[in-house]
Amino acid sequence: YTAYFGGEVTNPTNPYILFCKDSEVIDSVKIDAHNRFFIKFDSLTPGLYAFKNEPEYQYVYFDKNDSIMVRINAKDFDNSIIFCGRGDQKNNFLMEMYMKNEEDRSKLFDIYDYGIDKFTATIDSAYASKKKFYTTKKEAIKWSDDFDTYAQAALNFQHYSKKEIYPMVHEMRTGEDVLEKLPESFYAYRKQIDYNDAKLSNYSPFVNYLSYMLNNVA
């Protein structure tokens, strides 16, 4: 289970890279004079981890014996991240999906003014496009079932979050209360979610969704 993680951080905002599991720092390494860092793990359990150059952070997934390098410009942290090495494809997928979701979020605020039918059609179209991207990458990379837990979460939970946000934001922006007008199936996806899945308990797409859902239910 030996694993390697390293890379280059231009314009670092902190002299250290923190390597974390479930919000706990399990290792740290100083960025050297050439803006590089490198960590060797003699035994690293496969799964999802996070790396931080505070205050920014992102996720990295390790399968057995992965050796992953990353290039980062801390001034444009998320947009600049590129992974290479053994295990890079699935991590680049997560970053691409993250950026698609961010672009989607910045474009779609006005959709909360729409009536239910137009709102649903608009978000379903955006979801279908990202699901096609997910399916294509899954078939090409052939990633593990464990990684697929996070890949599906990255795909699904922003879509679900839009539905949770819709009634509240729609009423704030238009004055119309649509709760009683929502179709019975509008929140049917809630029954498919395993809210006790410990793997997702610190994964931001799920945590953000959970916050929106609880606010909506309350």
mmCIF file of C-alpha atoms in Angstrom, residues 19-177:
data_model
loop_
_atom_site.group_PDB
_atom_site.id
_atom_site.type_symbol
_atom_site.label_atom_id
_atom_site.label_comp_id
_atom_site.label_asym_id
_atom_site.label_seq_id
_atom_site.Cartn_x
_atom_site.Cartn_y
_atom_site.Cartn_z
ATOM 1 C CA PHE A 19 -2.606 16.034 3.875
ATOM 2 C CA CYS A 20 -5.907 15.194 5.559
ATOM 3 C CA LYS A 21 -8.405 12.391 6.053
ATOM 4 C CA ASP A 22 -11.911 13.208 7.270
ATOM 5 C CA SER A 23 -10.857 16.735 8.338
ATOM 6 C CA GLU A 24 -7.906 15.409 10.399
ATOM 7 C CA VAL A 25 -4.353 16.262 9.371
ATOM 8 C CA ILE A 26 -2.426 13.003 8.967
ATOM 9 C CA ASP A 27 0.753 14.483 7.482
ATOM 10 C CA SER A 28 2.293 17.799 6.525
ATOM 11 C CA VAL A 29 5.237 18.721 4.348
ATOM 12 C CA LYS A 30 7.083 21.980 3.877
ATOM 13 C CA ILE A 31 7.118 23.470 0.394
ATOM 14 C CA ASP A 32 10.784 23.814 -0.585
ATOM 15 C CA ALA A 33 12.656 26.738 -2.157
ATOM 16 C CA HIS A 34 11.623 25.502 -5.623
ATOM 17 C CA ASN A 35 7.923 25.481 -4.617
ATOM 18 C CA ARG A 36 7.838 21.678 -4.580
ATOM 19 C CA PHE A 37 6.684 19.116 -2.033
ATOM 20 C CA PHE A 38 6.785 15.325 -1.785
ATOM 21 C CA ILE A 39 5.360 12.762 0.654
ATOM 22 C CA LYS A 40 5.899 8.994 0.717
ATOM 23 C CA PHE A 41 3.400 6.829 2.590
ATOM 24 C CA ASP A 42 4.611 3.343 3.497
ATOM 25 C CA SER A 43 0.986 2.330 4.061
ATOM 26 C CA LEU A 44 -1.948 4.385 2.816
ATOM 27 C CA THR A 45 -5.482 3.026 2.980
ATOM 28 C CA PRO A 46 -7.249 3.510 -0.380
ATOM 29 C CA GLY A 47 -9.889 6.239 -0.268
ATOM 30 C CA LEU A 48 -10.620 9.941 -0.494
ATOM 31 C CA TYR A 49 -8.220 12.446 1.085
ATOM 32 C CA ALA A 50 -7.838 16.212 1.036
ATOM 33 C CA PHE A 51 -4.792 18.406 0.582
ATOM 34 C CA LYS A 52 -4.579 21.988 1.787
ATOM 35 C CA ASN A 53 -2.453 25.018 1.130
ATOM 36 C CA GLU A 54 -4.453 27.027 3.604
ATOM 37 C CA PRO A 55 -6.946 28.555 3.268
ATOM 38 C CA GLU A 56 -7.665 26.551 0.080
ATOM 39 C CA TYR A 57 -8.195 22.798 -0.210
ATOM 40 C CA GLN A 58 -9.197 20.102 -2.681
ATOM 41 C CA TYR A 59 -9.728 16.352 -2.751
ATOM 42 C CA VAL A 60 -7.484 13.571 -4.022
ATOM 43 C CA TYR A 61 -8.419 9.904 -4.293
ATOM 44 C CA PHE A 62 -5.870 7.114 -3.842
ATOM 45 C CA ASP A 63 -6.210 3.523 -4.976
ATOM 46 C CA LYS A 64 -3.642 0.951 -3.902
ATOM 47 C CA ASN A 65 -0.092 1.939 -5.003
ATOM 48 C CA ASP A 66 -1.158 5.171 -6.690
ATOM 49 C CA SER A 67 1.579 7.740 -7.205
ATOM 50 C CA ILE A 68 0.058 11.155 -7.823
ATOM 51 C CA MET A 69 1.643 14.493 -8.617
ATOM 52 C CA VAL A 70 -0.259 17.774 -8.755
ATOM 53 C CA ARG A 71 0.465 21.221 -10.125
ATOM 54 C CA ILE A 72 -1.214 24.184 -8.408
ATOM 55 C CA ASN A 73 -1.187 27.943 -8.734
ATOM 56 C CA ALA A 74 -2.403 29.055 -5.303
ATOM 57 C CA LYS A 75 -3.617 32.392 -6.718
ATOM 58 C CA ASP A 76 -6.182 30.492 -8.811
ATOM 59 C CA PHE A 77 -6.317 27.315 -6.775
ATOM 60 C CA ASP A 78 -9.232 25.292 -8.165
ATOM 61 C CA ASN A 79 -8.882 26.411 -11.783
ATOM 62 C CA SER A 80 -5.187 25.584 -11.902
ATOM 63 C CA ILE A 81 -5.103 22.049 -10.472
ATOM 64 C CA ILE A 82 -3.799 19.340 -12.806
ATOM 65 C CA PHE A 83 -2.960 15.804 -11.666
ATOM 66 C CA CYS A 84 -0.476 13.443 -13.308
ATOM 67 C CA GLY A 85 0.996 10.043 -12.513
ATOM 68 C CA ARG A 86 -0.593 6.714 -11.571
ATOM 69 C CA GLY A 87 -4.163 7.501 -10.527
ATOM 70 C CA ASP A 88 -4.359 10.878 -12.263
ATOM 71 C CA GLN A 89 -7.357 10.225 -14.535
ATOM 72 C CA LYS A 90 -9.966 9.735 -11.846
ATOM 73 C CA ASN A 91 -8.680 12.751 -9.912
ATOM 74 C CA ASN A 92 -8.759 14.937 -13.012
ATOM 75 C CA PHE A 93 -12.342 13.719 -13.511
ATOM 76 C CA LEU A 94 -13.274 14.938 -10.009
ATOM 77 C CA MET A 95 -11.718 18.337 -10.750
ATOM 78 C CA GLU A 96 -13.479 18.600 -14.109
ATOM 79 C CA MET A 97 -16.800 17.734 -12.504
ATOM 80 C CA TYR A 98 -16.132 20.248 -9.727
ATOM 81 C CA MET A 99 -15.445 23.004 -12.275
ATOM 82 C CA LYS A 100 -18.526 22.068 -14.313
ATOM 83 C CA ASN A 101 -20.604 22.384 -11.141
ATOM 84 C CA GLU A 102 -19.021 25.740 -10.287
ATOM 85 C CA GLU A 103 -19.668 27.075 -13.794
ATOM 86 C CA ASP A 104 -23.212 25.739 -13.630
ATOM 87 C CA ARG A 105 -23.790 27.389 -10.241
ATOM 88 C CA SER A 106 -22.602 30.796 -11.450
ATOM 89 C CA LYS A 107 -24.831 30.709 -14.538
ATOM 90 C CA LEU A 108 -28.094 29.414 -13.141
ATOM 91 C CA PHE A 109 -29.142 31.772 -10.356
ATOM 92 C CA ASP A 110 -31.940 33.297 -12.458
ATOM 93 C CA ILE A 111 -33.553 29.888 -12.976
ATOM 94 C CA TYR A 112 -35.050 30.124 -9.499
ATOM 95 C CA ASP A 113 -37.445 32.733 -10.907
ATOM 96 C CA TYR A 114 -38.886 30.123 -13.282
ATOM 97 C CA GLY A 115 -42.130 28.244 -12.778
ATOM 98 C CA ILE A 116 -41.867 24.602 -11.745
ATOM 99 C CA ASP A 117 -42.015 23.074 -15.226
ATOM 100 C CA LYS A 118 -39.440 25.403 -16.787
ATOM 101 C CA PHE A 119 -37.178 25.133 -13.745
ATOM 102 C CA THR A 120 -37.277 21.331 -13.841
ATOM 103 C CA ALA A 121 -36.638 21.174 -17.590
ATOM 104 C CA THR A 122 -33.657 23.535 -17.274
ATOM 105 C CA ILE A 123 -31.898 21.692 -14.448
ATOM 106 C CA ASP A 124 -32.673 18.287 -15.979
ATOM 107 C CA SER A 125 -30.962 19.378 -19.203
ATOM 108 C CA ALA A 126 -27.833 20.485 -17.314
ATOM 109 C CA TYR A 127 -27.846 17.228 -15.352
ATOM 110 C CA ALA A 128 -28.163 15.104 -18.494
ATOM 111 C CA SER A 129 -25.090 16.786 -19.981
ATOM 112 C CA LYS A 130 -22.994 16.119 -16.870
ATOM 113 C CA LYS A 131 -24.286 12.554 -16.574
ATOM 114 C CA LYS A 132 -23.132 11.877 -20.134
ATOM 115 C CA PHE A 133 -19.684 13.200 -19.174
ATOM 116 C CA TYR A 134 -19.685 10.975 -16.073
ATOM 117 C CA THR A 135 -20.732 7.867 -18.033
ATOM 118 C CA THR A 136 -18.096 8.435 -20.734
ATOM 119 C CA LYS A 137 -15.314 8.846 -18.177
ATOM 120 C CA LYS A 138 -16.446 5.859 -16.105
ATOM 121 C CA GLU A 139 -16.360 3.601 -19.149
ATOM 122 C CA ALA A 140 -12.958 4.913 -20.259
ATOM 123 C CA ILE A 141 -11.190 4.894 -16.879
ATOM 124 C CA LYS A 142 -12.945 1.822 -15.397
ATOM 125 C CA TRP A 143 -12.629 3.093 -11.849
ATOM 126 C CA SER A 144 -13.468 1.137 -8.697
ATOM 127 C CA ASP A 145 -16.864 0.919 -7.003
ATOM 128 C CA ASP A 146 -15.446 2.791 -4.024
ATOM 129 C CA PHE A 147 -14.350 5.723 -6.182
ATOM 130 C CA ASP A 148 -17.724 5.636 -7.927
ATOM 131 C CA THR A 149 -19.346 6.590 -4.610
ATOM 132 C CA TYR A 150 -17.605 9.972 -4.853
ATOM 133 C CA ALA A 151 -17.995 10.283 -8.619
ATOM 134 C CA GLN A 152 -21.764 9.816 -8.318
ATOM 135 C CA ALA A 153 -21.915 12.214 -5.375
ATOM 136 C CA ALA A 154 -20.095 14.866 -7.417
ATOM 137 C CA LEU A 155 -22.632 14.314 -10.205
ATOM 138 C CA ASN A 156 -25.851 14.035 -8.215
ATOM 139 C CA PHE A 157 -25.778 16.223 -5.147
ATOM 140 C CA GLN A 158 -25.546 19.588 -6.873
ATOM 141 C CA HIS A 159 -28.609 18.593 -8.918
ATOM 142 C CA TYR A 160 -30.459 17.590 -5.768
ATOM 143 C CA SER A 161 -29.357 20.805 -4.032
ATOM 144 C CA LYS A 162 -30.995 22.906 -6.731
ATOM 145 C CA LYS A 163 -34.320 21.228 -5.972
ATOM 146 C CA GLU A 164 -33.927 21.789 -2.239
ATOM 147 C CA ILE A 165 -33.058 25.466 -2.746
ATOM 148 C CA TYR A 166 -35.786 26.154 -5.314
ATOM 149 C CA PRO A 167 -38.882 26.738 -3.120
ATOM 150 C CA MET A 168 -37.044 29.071 -0.709
ATOM 151 C CA VAL A 169 -35.210 31.141 -3.322
ATOM 152 C CA HIS A 170 -38.224 31.245 -5.640
ATOM 153 C CA GLU A 171 -40.370 32.728 -2.888
ATOM 154 C CA MET A 172 -37.683 35.253 -1.913
ATOM 155 C CA ARG A 173 -37.244 36.413 -5.513
ATOM 156 C CA THR A 174 -40.859 36.301 -6.763
ATOM 157 C CA GLY A 175 -43.051 36.279 -3.643
ATOM 158 C CA GLU A 176 -44.730 33.058 -4.803
ATOM 159 C CA ASP A 177 -44.964 30.081 -2.441
#
